[in-house]
Amino acid sequence: MTLGGRFRSVLRAVTTSFVLLAASIALVSSPPATAAPPGSQCGANLTAPQIALAVRSLQPAIRGVDAPWDPNPYGGNFDPCATLSVALVTVQGATGSSPAHAMLFHNGEYIGTATPTPYPFTSLNKDETADDTVVLDYKDGRNVCTACPGPTYEVHYQWRDDRVSTLDPLPPNPGR
């Protein structure tokens, strides 16, 4: 082998080694394709700080009674990436018939409560709820015991034209 041929062989070997080394470094430093993007915060999160901040803006649950709202929701599907989501809150030390507010959020921003008056016996209907629609079930507890089954009202709330639309009639006023 001539000096020029030997030089080309060594150069080819060194070049190949550098290419393999660069490819190995790229594989080691690249995140796997299935990893969530850094800082990703989409998904249901009932401990999100937006909820506790929104709770502070609520009017007292019962006039003349020291019953502060609990900043820890008892239910909901709050998702900062959802078109419409909800956090259900009640008062601290609540019982089954305590008032509850359904706090609505659009893309993680608090937009208000589903009803002007808090209703007891409010729950999220997960099966009917979608990205732009929250469905709440309100049990009418006026004429039945707290633990007894009673009539339930299903109310759909949908994000339309940059606002929430209530698609069904609200249940009778709970009288609070």
CSV table of C-alpha atoms in Angstrom, one decimal:
chain,number,residue,atom,x,y,z
A,1,MET,CA,0.0,0.0,0.0
A,2,THR,CA,1.3,3.4,-0.9
A,3,LEU,CA,1.6,6.3,1.5
A,4,GLY,CA,-1.4,8.1,-0.2
A,5,GLY,CA,-3.5,4.9,0.0
A,6,ARG,CA,-2.6,4.3,3.7
A,7,PHE,CA,-3.5,8.0,4.5
A,8,ARG,CA,-6.9,7.6,2.8
A,9,SER,CA,-7.6,4.4,4.8
A,10,VAL,CA,-6.7,6.1,8.1
A,11,LEU,CA,-8.7,9.2,7.1
A,12,ARG,CA,-11.7,7.0,6.2
A,13,ALA,CA,-11.5,5.2,9.6
A,14,VAL,CA,-11.2,8.4,11.5
A,15,THR,CA,-14.1,10.0,9.6
A,16,THR,CA,-16.2,6.9,10.2
A,17,SER,CA,-15.4,7.0,13.9
A,18,PHE,CA,-16.4,10.6,14.2
A,19,VAL,CA,-19.7,10.0,12.4
A,20,LEU,CA,-20.5,7.1,14.7
A,21,LEU,CA,-19.5,9.1,17.8
A,22,ALA,CA,-21.7,12.0,16.7
A,23,ALA,CA,-24.6,9.7,16.1
A,24,SER,CA,-24.2,8.1,19.5
A,25,ILE,CA,-24.1,11.5,21.3
A,26,ALA,CA,-27.3,12.5,19.4
A,27,LEU,CA,-29.1,9.3,20.5
A,28,VAL,CA,-28.1,9.7,24.1
A,29,SER,CA,-29.0,13.4,24.4
A,30,SER,CA,-32.3,13.2,22.5
A,31,PRO,CA,-35.4,12.6,24.6
A,32,PRO,CA,-37.5,9.6,23.6
A,33,ALA,CA,-40.2,10.2,21.0
A,34,THR,CA,-42.9,9.3,23.5
A,35,ALA,CA,-41.8,11.8,26.2
A,36,ALA,CA,-44.2,14.7,27.0
A,37,PRO,CA,-42.9,18.1,26.0
A,38,PRO,CA,-41.0,19.9,28.7
A,39,GLY,CA,-43.3,22.0,30.9
A,40,SER,CA,-46.4,20.1,29.7
A,41,GLN,CA,-49.3,20.7,32.1
A,42,CYS,CA,-52.3,19.5,30.1
A,43,GLY,CA,-54.6,17.0,31.8
A,44,ALA,CA,-57.0,17.0,34.7
A,45,ASN,CA,-55.5,18.6,37.8
A,46,LEU,CA,-57.7,19.5,40.7
A,47,THR,CA,-54.7,20.8,42.7
A,48,ALA,CA,-53.9,23.5,40.1
A,49,PRO,CA,-53.3,27.0,41.7
A,50,GLN,CA,-55.8,28.6,39.4
A,51,ILE,CA,-58.6,26.9,41.4
A,52,ALA,CA,-57.5,28.2,44.8
A,53,LEU,CA,-57.1,31.7,43.3
A,54,ALA,CA,-60.6,31.6,41.8
A,55,VAL,CA,-62.2,30.3,45.1
A,56,ARG,CA,-61.0,33.5,46.7
A,57,SER,CA,-63.2,35.5,44.4
A,58,LEU,CA,-66.5,33.7,45.5
A,59,GLN,CA,-69.1,35.5,47.5
A,60,PRO,CA,-69.8,34.0,51.0
A,61,ALA,CA,-71.8,30.7,50.6
A,62,ILE,CA,-74.4,31.5,53.3
A,63,ARG,CA,-75.0,35.1,54.4
A,64,GLY,CA,-74.4,35.7,58.0
A,65,VAL,CA,-72.7,32.3,58.5
A,66,ASP,CA,-68.9,31.8,58.8
A,67,ALA,CA,-68.6,29.0,56.2
A,68,PRO,CA,-65.6,29.8,54.0
A,69,TRP,CA,-65.3,28.0,50.6
A,70,ASP,CA,-62.9,25.1,50.6
A,71,PRO,CA,-60.1,25.8,48.1
A,72,ASN,CA,-59.7,22.0,47.5
A,73,PRO,CA,-62.3,20.8,45.0
A,74,TYR,CA,-64.3,17.7,45.8
A,75,GLY,CA,-64.8,17.0,42.1
A,76,GLY,CA,-64.4,18.2,38.6
A,77,ASN,CA,-62.1,17.9,35.6
A,78,PHE,CA,-60.1,21.2,35.6
A,79,ASP,CA,-57.6,21.1,32.7
A,80,PRO,CA,-55.7,24.2,31.7
A,81,CYS,CA,-55.7,23.0,28.1
A,82,ALA,CA,-59.5,22.2,27.8
A,83,THR,CA,-61.8,24.5,26.1
A,84,LEU,CA,-64.2,24.3,29.0
A,85,SER,CA,-63.6,22.5,32.4
A,86,VAL,CA,-64.9,22.7,35.9
A,87,ALA,CA,-63.9,22.5,39.6
A,88,LEU,CA,-66.6,21.7,42.1
A,89,VAL,CA,-66.1,23.4,45.5
A,90,THR,CA,-68.1,23.4,48.7
A,91,VAL,CA,-67.7,25.0,52.1
A,92,GLN,CA,-65.1,23.9,54.6
A,93,GLY,CA,-66.6,21.2,56.9
A,94,ALA,CA,-69.3,20.5,54.4
A,95,THR,CA,-72.2,18.0,54.7
A,96,GLY,CA,-74.0,16.4,51.8
A,97,SER,CA,-76.5,19.2,51.6
A,98,SER,CA,-74.0,22.0,51.8
A,99,PRO,CA,-73.9,24.6,49.0
A,100,ALA,CA,-71.5,23.9,46.2
A,101,HIS,CA,-70.3,26.0,43.3
A,102,ALA,CA,-69.3,24.7,39.9
A,103,MET,CA,-66.4,27.0,38.9
A,104,LEU,CA,-66.0,27.1,35.1
A,105,PHE,CA,-62.6,27.6,33.3
A,106,HIS,CA,-61.8,28.3,29.7
A,107,ASN,CA,-58.3,27.2,28.7
A,108,GLY,CA,-57.3,27.4,32.4
A,109,GLU,CA,-58.7,30.9,33.0
A,110,TYR,CA,-61.5,31.3,35.5
A,111,ILE,CA,-64.7,32.6,33.8
A,112,GLY,CA,-67.3,32.4,36.6
A,113,THR,CA,-69.7,30.0,38.3
A,114,ALA,CA,-72.2,27.8,36.4
A,115,THR,CA,-75.0,29.3,38.4
A,116,PRO,CA,-75.4,32.6,40.3
A,117,THR,CA,-76.6,30.6,43.4
A,118,PRO,CA,-74.7,27.7,44.9
A,119,TYR,CA,-76.5,24.4,44.6
A,120,PRO,CA,-76.1,21.4,46.9
A,121,PHE,CA,-75.8,17.9,45.5
A,122,THR,CA,-73.8,18.9,42.4
A,123,SER,CA,-71.6,16.4,40.5
A,124,LEU,CA,-69.8,16.2,37.2
A,125,ASN,CA,-71.3,13.8,34.6
A,126,LYS,CA,-68.0,12.5,33.2
A,127,ASP,CA,-69.6,10.3,30.6
A,128,GLU,CA,-71.4,13.3,28.9
A,129,THR,CA,-68.6,15.9,29.3
A,130,ALA,CA,-66.3,16.7,26.3
A,131,ASP,CA,-63.6,19.2,25.6
A,132,ASP,CA,-66.0,22.1,25.0
A,133,THR,CA,-68.9,20.9,27.1
A,134,VAL,CA,-69.3,20.4,30.9
A,135,VAL,CA,-72.3,18.4,32.0
A,136,LEU,CA,-73.4,18.7,35.6
A,137,ASP,CA,-75.9,16.6,37.5
A,138,TYR,CA,-77.9,18.5,40.1
A,139,LYS,CA,-79.9,16.3,42.6
A,140,ASP,CA,-83.1,18.0,43.8
A,141,GLY,CA,-82.8,17.4,47.5
A,142,ARG,CA,-85.7,19.7,48.5
A,143,ASN,CA,-88.2,16.9,49.0
A,144,VAL,CA,-86.1,13.9,49.8
A,145,CYS,CA,-83.6,12.9,52.4
A,146,THR,CA,-79.9,13.6,51.7
A,147,ALA,CA,-79.1,9.9,51.3
A,148,CYS,CA,-82.2,9.0,49.3
A,149,PRO,CA,-82.3,9.0,45.5
A,150,GLY,CA,-84.1,12.0,44.2
A,151,PRO,CA,-84.8,13.6,40.9
A,152,THR,CA,-81.7,14.6,39.1
A,153,TYR,CA,-81.3,17.4,36.5
A,154,GLU,CA,-78.7,17.1,33.8
A,155,VAL,CA,-77.5,20.5,32.7
A,156,HIS,CA,-75.1,21.0,29.7
A,157,TYR,CA,-72.7,24.0,29.6
A,158,GLN,CA,-71.0,24.6,26.3
A,159,TRP,CA,-68.3,27.0,25.1
A,160,ARG,CA,-69.8,28.9,22.1
A,161,ASP,CA,-68.9,32.1,20.5
A,162,ASP,CA,-66.4,33.1,23.2
A,163,ARG,CA,-68.7,32.5,26.1
A,164,VAL,CA,-70.5,29.7,28.0
A,165,SER,CA,-74.0,28.8,26.9
A,166,THR,CA,-76.3,27.0,29.3
A,167,LEU,CA,-78.2,24.4,27.1
A,168,ASP,CA,-80.7,23.1,29.6
A,169,PRO,CA,-83.0,24.6,32.2
A,170,LEU,CA,-81.5,24.9,35.6
A,171,PRO,CA,-83.0,22.9,38.5
A,172,PRO,CA,-85.4,24.7,40.9
A,173,ASN,CA,-83.7,27.2,43.1
A,174,PRO,CA,-82.3,25.5,46.2
A,175,GLY,CA,-83.6,28.4,48.3
A,176,ARG,CA,-80.3,29.4,49.8
